[in-house]
Amino acid sequence: MSNPTAAMLVIGDEILSGRTRDGNTHYLAGELTRHGITLAEARVVPDAQPRIVAALNDLRSAHDHVFTSGGIGPTHDDITADAIAAAFGVTIGIRADAAALLQAHYDRSGLPFNEARQRMARIPDGATLIENPVSIAPGFTIGNVHVMAGVPNIFQAMVASVLPTLTGGAPLLSQSLRVNRGEGEIAGPFGALAAEYPDLSMGSYPFQLNGAHGTNLVIRGTDAAQISAAMTRLAALFPAQ
Amino acid sequence: MSNPTAAMLVIGDEILSGRTRDGNTHYLAGELTRHGITLAEARVVPDAQPRIVAALNDLRSAHDHVFTSGGIGPTHDDITADAIAAAFGVTIGIRADAAALLQAHYDRSGLPFNEARQRMARIPDGATLIENPVSIAPGFTIGNVHVMAGVPNIFQAMVASVLPTLTGGAPLLSQSLRVNRGEGEIAGPFGALAAEYPDLSMGSYPFQLNGAHGTNLVIRGTDAAQISAAMTRLAALFPAQ
């Protein structure tokens, strides 16, 4: 009945130091919601194998799918593929099909397929490749874990490759009502309405504009007719003022 | 010797559904780095008490400090304070000093201090209040957990209240070198240099500009002289081209 769940694992010191702001989680959240998969949790861990392995094993046993971003490039701090292999207890090495893709790419570019670049063909045993139309170096899927690049346009292209292969549930739908009242004014009747619709999720998000308080009220669920009915009730509770 | 560690726990369905992009983790990361506290992990969980309790208990036992954002407003979906109380096994109720602050605020505003607004004075037993200069409703600290609002300007004001009370270590310093070469070209010598400086962390972050590949190389550590020495070596490895 309920939708499959997923987790996001962001891997990278640069996120935790504040150098880089992660945008991949927000992107994935929107894509999964449209596809009927519930993003149930997200984590950020540093480039440290024991931390990656522990988080990955937690998440892959708790959720139907895990998506990772970051750490699959050619440099010494790109340790994701080895950490994933360790988490699954499988060996890892340069794989012929991945190496062939990269060799052809660098031949076209007139660049040497050197030792560093060959690191990007290291794939855990038993994985399948995820296409990278942007810069060729593939991601991979092993078990229920989808390992993808951290660079946003490559991450997004890999999500586009993987998502159609996953069975989704009913897409999560939402309707919003913007009211020119603070949360403290609407909370009572809004909470009472939410209690009448246990299958819907209702949330309130306050904002300030020109010194005045307002609130966006959001109704989420998978049944469009039920959301519309609840929204009609909500709009009647808080007419424009 | 090593710096204290912290974790961030973001609480909110709206982040996981893709409606809202979390910016508080990135803000906190930068502030902690400057203060000499290592942000070691971040998690996002939905508005569900068992999920909040489990994540909080994991994080507060693993790190010196935990910061939470979200779920402390007046509406029915604001369940953070109750979840924190449950995690610590303490009771929670409307606290006189928090209620007095809010009562005075709403008296000044000519608004009723109604039942919903009184929810914002619910504080777990044994907590101390965190000042909210923006909208008065306080956050709180209990044990090593700092519970703060999700609205970014309020979150930031609360971080500014809490951070000076925490003992930091040596601030994490960094220097960057931007090179007009792809990661695959610099990875070999860059990795060899990193191996010579085990106390420093070196990372590479690729970018594309007008179709050309480039890489930002970042050296991080707490010893400014050592970072400078390594950066001099790095700049010599990759002269401008």
PDB file of N, CA and C in Angstrom, chain A residues 109-189:
ATOM      1  N   SER A 109      39.521  12.763 -26.753  1.00  0.00           N
ATOM      2  CA  SER A 109      39.966  14.063 -26.221  1.00  0.00           C
ATOM      3  C   SER A 109      41.465  14.281 -26.405  1.00  0.00           C
ATOM      4  N   GLY A 110      42.188  13.265 -26.838  1.00  0.00           N
ATOM      5  CA  GLY A 110      43.635  13.375 -26.966  1.00  0.00           C
ATOM      6  C   GLY A 110      44.347  13.447 -25.625  1.00  0.00           C
ATOM      7  N   LEU A 111      43.731  12.901 -24.593  1.00  0.00           N
ATOM      8  CA  LEU A 111      44.339  12.918 -23.257  1.00  0.00           C
ATOM      9  C   LEU A 111      44.725  11.504 -22.856  1.00  0.00           C
ATOM     10  N   PRO A 112      45.791  11.366 -22.062  1.00  0.00           N
ATOM     11  CA  PRO A 112      46.201  10.014 -21.657  1.00  0.00           C
ATOM     12  C   PRO A 112      45.202   9.405 -20.659  1.00  0.00           C
ATOM     13  N   PHE A 113      44.917   8.120 -20.830  1.00  0.00           N
ATOM     14  CA  PHE A 113      44.082   7.382 -19.857  1.00  0.00           C
ATOM     15  C   PHE A 113      45.034   6.892 -18.768  1.00  0.00           C
ATOM     16  N   ASN A 114      45.437   7.827 -17.935  1.00  0.00           N
ATOM     17  CA  ASN A 114      46.506   7.561 -16.959  1.00  0.00           C
ATOM     18  C   ASN A 114      45.973   6.816 -15.725  1.00  0.00           C
ATOM     19  N   GLU A 115      46.864   6.582 -14.772  1.00  0.00           N
ATOM     20  CA  GLU A 115      46.508   5.778 -13.602  1.00  0.00           C
ATOM     21  C   GLU A 115      45.373   6.413 -12.802  1.00  0.00           C
ATOM     22  N   ALA A 116      45.437   7.758 -12.670  1.00  0.00           N
ATOM     23  CA  ALA A 116      44.381   8.441 -11.905  1.00  0.00           C
ATOM     24  C   ALA A 116      43.032   8.247 -12.590  1.00  0.00           C
ATOM     25  N   ARG A 117      43.022   8.448 -13.906  1.00  0.00           N
ATOM     26  CA  ARG A 117      41.739   8.307 -14.623  1.00  0.00           C
ATOM     27  C   ARG A 117      41.247   6.863 -14.594  1.00  0.00           C
ATOM     28  N   GLN A 118      42.183   5.910 -14.547  1.00  0.00           N
ATOM     29  CA  GLN A 118      41.769   4.495 -14.471  1.00  0.00           C
ATOM     30  C   GLN A 118      41.047   4.179 -13.152  1.00  0.00           C
ATOM     31  N   ARG A 119      41.335   4.991 -12.114  1.00  0.00           N
ATOM     32  CA  ARG A 119      40.603   4.807 -10.841  1.00  0.00           C
ATOM     33  C   ARG A 119      39.088   4.885 -11.047  1.00  0.00           C
ATOM     34  N   MET A 120      38.676   5.703 -12.026  1.00  0.00           N
ATOM     35  CA  MET A 120      37.234   5.873 -12.243  1.00  0.00           C
ATOM     36  C   MET A 120      36.587   4.652 -12.882  1.00  0.00           C
ATOM     37  N   ALA A 121      37.385   3.661 -13.271  1.00  0.00           N
ATOM     38  CA  ALA A 121      36.838   2.399 -13.789  1.00  0.00           C
ATOM     39  C   ALA A 121      36.815   1.316 -12.707  1.00  0.00           C
ATOM     40  N   ARG A 122      37.183   1.701 -11.476  1.00  0.00           N
ATOM     41  CA  ARG A 122      37.110   0.739 -10.364  1.00  0.00           C
ATOM     42  C   ARG A 122      35.649   0.594  -9.935  1.00  0.00           C
ATOM     43  N   ILE A 123      35.119  -0.615 -10.075  1.00  0.00           N
ATOM     44  CA  ILE A 123      33.699  -0.867  -9.810  1.00  0.00           C
ATOM     45  C   ILE A 123      33.612  -2.115  -8.924  1.00  0.00           C
ATOM     46  N   PRO A 124      32.830  -2.086  -7.865  1.00  0.00           N
ATOM     47  CA  PRO A 124      32.690  -3.289  -7.025  1.00  0.00           C
ATOM     48  C   PRO A 124      32.116  -4.463  -7.816  1.00  0.00           C
ATOM     49  N   ASP A 125      32.573  -5.652  -7.495  1.00  0.00           N
ATOM     50  CA  ASP A 125      32.082  -6.858  -8.174  1.00  0.00           C
ATOM     51  C   ASP A 125      30.574  -7.004  -8.000  1.00  0.00           C
ATOM     52  N   GLY A 126      29.897  -7.287  -9.108  1.00  0.00           N
ATOM     53  CA  GLY A 126      28.461  -7.530  -9.055  1.00  0.00           C
ATOM     54  C   GLY A 126      27.629  -6.289  -9.306  1.00  0.00           C
ATOM     55  N   ALA A 127      28.283  -5.138  -9.497  1.00  0.00           N
ATOM     56  CA  ALA A 127      27.533  -3.904  -9.748  1.00  0.00           C
ATOM     57  C   ALA A 127      27.176  -3.786 -11.222  1.00  0.00           C
ATOM     58  N   THR A 128      26.154  -2.998 -11.517  1.00  0.00           N
ATOM     59  CA  THR A 128      25.849  -2.624 -12.899  1.00  0.00           C
ATOM     60  C   THR A 128      26.143  -1.135 -13.058  1.00  0.00           C
ATOM     61  N   LEU A 129      26.549  -0.741 -14.256  1.00  0.00           N
ATOM     62  CA  LEU A 129      26.968   0.653 -14.466  1.00  0.00           C
ATOM     63  C   LEU A 129      25.764   1.585 -14.625  1.00  0.00           C
ATOM     64  N   ILE A 130      25.941   2.831 -14.162  1.00  0.00           N
ATOM     65  CA  ILE A 130      24.976   3.910 -14.419  1.00  0.00           C
ATOM     66  C   ILE A 130      25.633   4.856 -15.416  1.00  0.00           C
ATOM     67  N   GLU A 131      24.908   5.121 -16.506  1.00  0.00           N
ATOM     68  CA  GLU A 131      25.460   5.943 -17.582  1.00  0.00           C
ATOM     69  C   GLU A 131      25.725   7.376 -17.121  1.00  0.00           C
ATOM     70  N   ASN A 132      26.832   7.924 -17.580  1.00  0.00           N
ATOM     71  CA  ASN A 132      27.179   9.323 -17.329  1.00  0.00           C
ATOM     72  C   ASN A 132      27.353  10.027 -18.673  1.00  0.00           C
ATOM     73  N   PRO A 133      26.276  10.639 -19.170  1.00  0.00           N
ATOM     74  CA  PRO A 133      26.354  11.276 -20.486  1.00  0.00           C
ATOM     75  C   PRO A 133      27.176  12.564 -20.465  1.00  0.00           C
ATOM     76  N   VAL A 134      27.488  13.083 -19.278  1.00  0.00           N
ATOM     77  CA  VAL A 134      28.191  14.360 -19.174  1.00  0.00           C
ATOM     78  C   VAL A 134      29.698  14.167 -19.305  1.00  0.00           C
ATOM     79  N   SER A 135      30.258  13.281 -18.489  1.00  0.00           N
ATOM     80  CA  SER A 135      31.723  13.147 -18.470  1.00  0.00           C
ATOM     81  C   SER A 135      32.160  11.684 -18.477  1.00  0.00           C
ATOM     82  N   ILE A 136      31.251  10.797 -18.895  1.00  0.00           N
ATOM     83  CA  ILE A 136      31.523   9.380 -19.201  1.00  0.00           C
ATOM     84  C   ILE A 136      31.772   8.501 -17.968  1.00  0.00           C
ATOM     85  N   ALA A 137      32.629   8.933 -17.022  1.00  0.00           N
ATOM     86  CA  ALA A 137      32.941   8.080 -15.864  1.00  0.00           C
ATOM     87  C   ALA A 137      31.629   7.624 -15.223  1.00  0.00           C
ATOM     88  N   PRO A 138      31.384   6.314 -15.190  1.00  0.00           N
ATOM     89  CA  PRO A 138      30.059   5.839 -14.778  1.00  0.00           C
ATOM     90  C   PRO A 138      29.859   5.822 -13.265  1.00  0.00           C
ATOM     91  N   GLY A 139      28.608   5.900 -12.862  1.00  0.00           N
ATOM     92  CA  GLY A 139      28.206   5.494 -11.522  1.00  0.00           C
ATOM     93  C   GLY A 139      27.902   4.009 -11.559  1.00  0.00           C
ATOM     94  N   PHE A 140      27.370   3.486 -10.455  1.00  0.00           N
ATOM     95  CA  PHE A 140      26.994   2.058 -10.466  1.00  0.00           C
ATOM     96  C   PHE A 140      25.916   1.785  -9.431  1.00  0.00           C
ATOM     97  N   THR A 141      25.186   0.693  -9.703  1.00  0.00           N
ATOM     98  CA  THR A 141      24.172   0.198  -8.777  1.00  0.00           C
ATOM     99  C   THR A 141      24.633  -1.144  -8.256  1.00  0.00           C
ATOM    100  N   ILE A 142      24.621  -1.318  -6.944  1.00  0.00           N
ATOM    101  CA  ILE A 142      24.904  -2.623  -6.348  1.00  0.00           C
ATOM    102  C   ILE A 142      23.857  -2.865  -5.267  1.00  0.00           C
ATOM    103  N   GLY A 143      23.197  -4.035  -5.350  1.00  0.00           N
ATOM    104  CA  GLY A 143      22.076  -4.273  -4.453  1.00  0.00           C
ATOM    105  C   GLY A 143      21.059  -3.159  -4.640  1.00  0.00           C
ATOM    106  N   ASN A 144      20.637  -2.549  -3.539  1.00  0.00           N
ATOM    107  CA  ASN A 144      19.658  -1.455  -3.617  1.00  0.00           C
ATOM    108  C   ASN A 144      20.324  -0.087  -3.500  1.00  0.00           C
ATOM    109  N   VAL A 145      21.622  -0.019  -3.800  1.00  0.00           N
ATOM    110  CA  VAL A 145      22.382   1.225  -3.623  1.00  0.00           C
ATOM    111  C   VAL A 145      22.824   1.774  -4.981  1.00  0.00           C
ATOM    112  N   HIS A 146      22.512   3.033  -5.221  1.00  0.00           N
ATOM    113  CA  HIS A 146      22.842   3.709  -6.471  1.00  0.00           C
ATOM    114  C   HIS A 146      23.910   4.753  -6.175  1.00  0.00           C
ATOM    115  N   VAL A 147      25.089   4.555  -6.756  1.00  0.00           N
ATOM    116  CA  VAL A 147      26.261   5.366  -6.417  1.00  0.00           C
ATOM    117  C   VAL A 147      26.509   6.362  -7.545  1.00  0.00           C
ATOM    118  N   MET A 148      26.432   7.650  -7.207  1.00  0.00           N
ATOM    119  CA  MET A 148      26.442   8.662  -8.254  1.00  0.00           C
ATOM    120  C   MET A 148      27.433   9.781  -7.936  1.00  0.00           C
ATOM    121  N   ALA A 149      27.724  10.579  -8.963  1.00  0.00           N
ATOM    122  CA  ALA A 149      28.698  11.667  -8.814  1.00  0.00           C
ATOM    123  C   ALA A 149      28.123  12.798  -7.968  1.00  0.00           C
ATOM    124  N   GLY A 150      29.015  13.615  -7.408  1.00  0.00           N
ATOM    125  CA  GLY A 150      28.584  14.762  -6.620  1.00  0.00           C
ATOM    126  C   GLY A 150      28.377  16.029  -7.436  1.00  0.00           C
ATOM    127  N   VAL A 151      29.045  16.130  -8.569  1.00  0.00           N
ATOM    128  CA  VAL A 151      28.882  17.316  -9.425  1.00  0.00           C
ATOM    129  C   VAL A 151      27.419  17.377  -9.873  1.00  0.00           C
ATOM    130  N   PRO A 152      26.723  18.482  -9.596  1.00  0.00           N
ATOM    131  CA  PRO A 152      25.265  18.494  -9.743  1.00  0.00           C
ATOM    132  C   PRO A 152      24.740  18.087 -11.116  1.00  0.00           C
ATOM    133  N   ASN A 153      25.333  18.563 -12.200  1.00  0.00           N
ATOM    134  CA  ASN A 153      24.737  18.194 -13.497  1.00  0.00           C
ATOM    135  C   ASN A 153      24.950  16.716 -13.815  1.00  0.00           C
ATOM    136  N   ILE A 154      26.027  16.128 -13.308  1.00  0.00           N
ATOM    137  CA  ILE A 154      26.239  14.680 -13.515  1.00  0.00           C
ATOM    138  C   ILE A 154      25.304  13.885 -12.604  1.00  0.00           C
ATOM    139  N   PHE A 155      25.180  14.342 -11.350  1.00  0.00           N
ATOM    140  CA  PHE A 155      24.239  13.687 -10.428  1.00  0.00           C
ATOM    141  C   PHE A 155      22.840  13.650 -11.045  1.00  0.00           C
ATOM    142  N   GLN A 156      22.423  14.770 -11.583  1.00  0.00           N
ATOM    143  CA  GLN A 156      21.067  14.851 -12.141  1.00  0.00           C
ATOM    144  C   GLN A 156      20.898  13.937 -13.349  1.00  0.00           C
ATOM    145  N   ALA A 157      21.925  13.857 -14.182  1.00  0.00           N
ATOM    146  CA  ALA A 157      21.846  12.963 -15.340  1.00  0.00           C
ATOM    147  C   ALA A 157      21.771  11.505 -14.887  1.00  0.00           C
ATOM    148  N   MET A 158      22.495  11.170 -13.824  1.00  0.00           N
ATOM    149  CA  MET A 158      22.460   9.783 -13.327  1.00  0.00           C
ATOM    150  C   MET A 158      21.105   9.459 -12.691  1.00  0.00           C
ATOM    151  N   VAL A 159      20.524  10.408 -11.972  1.00  0.00           N
ATOM    152  CA  VAL A 159      19.172  10.202 -11.424  1.00  0.00           C
ATOM    153  C   VAL A 159      18.197   9.928 -12.565  1.00  0.00           C
ATOM    154  N   ALA A 160      18.359  10.671 -13.650  1.00  0.00           N
ATOM    155  CA  ALA A 160      17.468  10.478 -14.804  1.00  0.00           C
ATOM    156  C   ALA A 160      17.640   9.096 -15.416  1.00  0.00           C
ATOM    157  N   SER A 161      18.860   8.516 -15.326  1.00  0.00           N
ATOM    158  CA  SER A 161      19.080   7.155 -15.837  1.00  0.00           C
ATOM    159  C   SER A 161      18.461   6.106 -14.920  1.00  0.00           C
ATOM    160  N   VAL A 162      18.566   6.334 -13.606  1.00  0.00           N
ATOM    161  CA  VAL A 162      18.165   5.304 -12.639  1.00  0.00           C
ATOM    162  C   VAL A 162      16.658   5.301 -12.385  1.00  0.00           C
ATOM    163  N   LEU A 163      16.078   6.479 -12.266  1.00  0.00           N
ATOM    164  CA  LEU A 163      14.708   6.570 -11.761  1.00  0.00           C
ATOM    165  C   LEU A 163      13.698   5.776 -12.587  1.00  0.00           C
ATOM    166  N   PRO A 164      13.785   5.799 -13.917  1.00  0.00           N
ATOM    167  CA  PRO A 164      12.802   5.028 -14.694  1.00  0.00           C
ATOM    168  C   PRO A 164      12.891   3.519 -14.452  1.00  0.00           C
ATOM    169  N   THR A 165      14.002   3.035 -13.896  1.00  0.00           N
ATOM    170  CA  THR A 165      14.146   1.601 -13.652  1.00  0.00           C
ATOM    171  C   THR A 165      13.541   1.183 -12.313  1.00  0.00           C
ATOM    172  N   LEU A 166      13.125   2.148 -11.498  1.00  0.00           N
ATOM    173  CA  LEU A 166      12.601   1.837 -10.161  1.00  0.00           C
ATOM    174  C   LEU A 166      11.079   1.904 -10.161  1.00  0.00           C
ATOM    175  N   THR A 167      10.467   0.970  -9.444  1.00  0.00           N
ATOM    176  CA  THR A 167       9.016   0.964  -9.339  1.00  0.00           C
ATOM    177  C   THR A 167       8.586   1.988  -8.297  1.00  0.00           C
ATOM    178  N   GLY A 168       7.834   2.953  -8.721  1.00  0.00           N
ATOM    179  CA  GLY A 168       7.340   3.972  -7.798  1.00  0.00           C
ATOM    180  C   GLY A 168       5.935   3.650  -7.344  1.00  0.00           C
ATOM    181  N   GLY A 169       5.450   4.399  -6.378  1.00  0.00           N
ATOM    182  CA  GLY A 169       4.079   4.288  -5.913  1.00  0.00           C
ATOM    183  C   GLY A 169       3.290   5.452  -6.461  1.00  0.00           C
ATOM    184  N   ALA A 170       2.271   5.820  -5.722  1.00  0.00           N
ATOM    185  CA  ALA A 170       1.477   6.972  -6.139  1.00  0.00           C
ATOM    186  C   ALA A 170       2.274   8.237  -5.871  1.00  0.00           C
ATOM    187  N   PRO A 171       2.393   9.128  -6.855  1.00  0.00           N
ATOM    188  CA  PRO A 171       3.135  10.370  -6.607  1.00  0.00           C
ATOM    189  C   PRO A 171       2.514  11.150  -5.449  1.00  0.00           C
ATOM    190  N   LEU A 172       3.365  11.782  -4.664  1.00  0.00           N
ATOM    191  CA  LEU A 172       2.878  12.626  -3.574  1.00  0.00           C
ATOM    192  C   LEU A 172       2.395  13.943  -4.165  1.00  0.00           C
ATOM    193  N   LEU A 173       1.135  14.246  -3.925  1.00  0.00           N
ATOM    194  CA  LEU A 173       0.549  15.484  -4.457  1.00  0.00           C
ATOM    195  C   LEU A 173       0.450  16.498  -3.328  1.00  0.00           C
ATOM    196  N   SER A 174       0.391  17.763  -3.689  1.00  0.00           N
ATOM    197  CA  SER A 174       0.221  18.773  -2.645  1.00  0.00           C
ATOM    198  C   SER A 174      -0.546  19.970  -3.179  1.00  0.00           C
ATOM    199  N   GLN A 175      -1.246  20.636  -2.282  1.00  0.00           N
ATOM    200  CA  GLN A 175      -1.841  21.930  -2.578  1.00  0.00           C
ATOM    201  C   GLN A 175      -1.468  22.871  -1.445  1.00  0.00           C
ATOM    202  N   SER A 176      -1.291  24.138  -1.785  1.00  0.00           N
ATOM    203  CA  SER A 176      -0.889  25.130  -0.785  1.00  0.00           C
ATOM    204  C   SER A 176      -1.898  26.257  -0.718  1.00  0.00           C
ATOM    205  N   LEU A 177      -2.046  26.819   0.468  1.00  0.00           N
ATOM    206  CA  LEU A 177      -2.853  28.026   0.664  1.00  0.00           C
ATOM    207  C   LEU A 177      -2.001  29.028   1.421  1.00  0.00           C
ATOM    208  N   ARG A 178      -1.892  30.222   0.865  1.00  0.00           N
ATOM    209  CA  ARG A 178      -1.107  31.277   1.509  1.00  0.00           C
ATOM    210  C   ARG A 178      -2.068  32.183   2.249  1.00  0.00           C
ATOM    211  N   VAL A 179      -1.858  32.323   3.552  1.00  0.00           N
ATOM    212  CA  VAL A 179      -2.767  33.172   4.346  1.00  0.00           C
ATOM    213  C   VAL A 179      -1.967  34.280   5.027  1.00  0.00           C
ATOM    214  N   ASN A 180      -2.592  35.431   5.135  1.00  0.00           N
ATOM    215  CA  ASN A 180      -1.917  36.583   5.737  1.00  0.00           C
ATOM    216  C   ASN A 180      -2.137  36.603   7.249  1.00  0.00           C
ATOM    217  N   ARG A 181      -1.866  35.509   7.887  1.00  0.00           N
ATOM    218  CA  ARG A 181      -2.008  35.396   9.330  1.00  0.00           C
ATOM    219  C   ARG A 181      -0.816  34.626   9.843  1.00  0.00           C
ATOM    220  N   GLY A 182      -0.417  34.892  11.068  1.00  0.00           N
ATOM    221  CA  GLY A 182       0.688  34.166  11.670  1.00  0.00           C
ATOM    222  C   GLY A 182       0.264  32.748  12.031  1.00  0.00           C
ATOM    223  N   GLU A 183       1.270  31.881  12.238  1.00  0.00           N
ATOM    224  CA  GLU A 183       0.979  30.491  12.598  1.00  0.00           C
ATOM    225  C   GLU A 183       0.158  30.385  13.882  1.00  0.00           C
ATOM    226  N   GLY A 184       0.446  31.266  14.840  1.00  0.00           N
ATOM    227  CA  GLY A 184      -0.238  31.188  16.129  1.00  0.00           C
ATOM    228  C   GLY A 184      -1.724  31.460  16.032  1.00  0.00           C
ATOM    229  N   GLU A 185      -2.129  32.140  14.973  1.00  0.00           N
ATOM    230  CA  GLU A 185      -3.551  32.462  14.798  1.00  0.00           C
ATOM    231  C   GLU A 185      -4.291  31.314  14.130  1.00  0.00           C
ATOM    232  N   ILE A 186      -3.584  30.587  13.250  1.00  0.00           N
ATOM    233  CA  ILE A 186      -4.277  29.541  12.482  1.00  0.00           C
ATOM    234  C   ILE A 186      -4.113  28.150  13.083  1.00  0.00           C
ATOM    235  N   ALA A 187      -3.195  28.019  14.044  1.00  0.00           N
ATOM    236  CA  ALA A 187      -2.792  26.676  14.495  1.00  0.00           C
ATOM    237  C   ALA A 187      -3.955  25.843  15.019  1.00  0.00           C
ATOM    238  N   GLY A 188      -4.858  26.472  15.809  1.00  0.00           N
ATOM    239  CA  GLY A 188      -5.951  25.714  16.423  1.00  0.00           C
ATOM    240  C   GLY A 188      -6.847  25.072  15.382  1.00  0.00           C
ATOM    241  N   PRO A 189      -7.530  25.876  14.552  1.00  0.00           N
ATOM    242  CA  PRO A 189      -8.418  25.282  13.537  1.00  0.00           C
ATOM    243  C   PRO A 189      -7.673  24.421  12.513  1.00  0.00           C
TER     244      PRO A 189
END
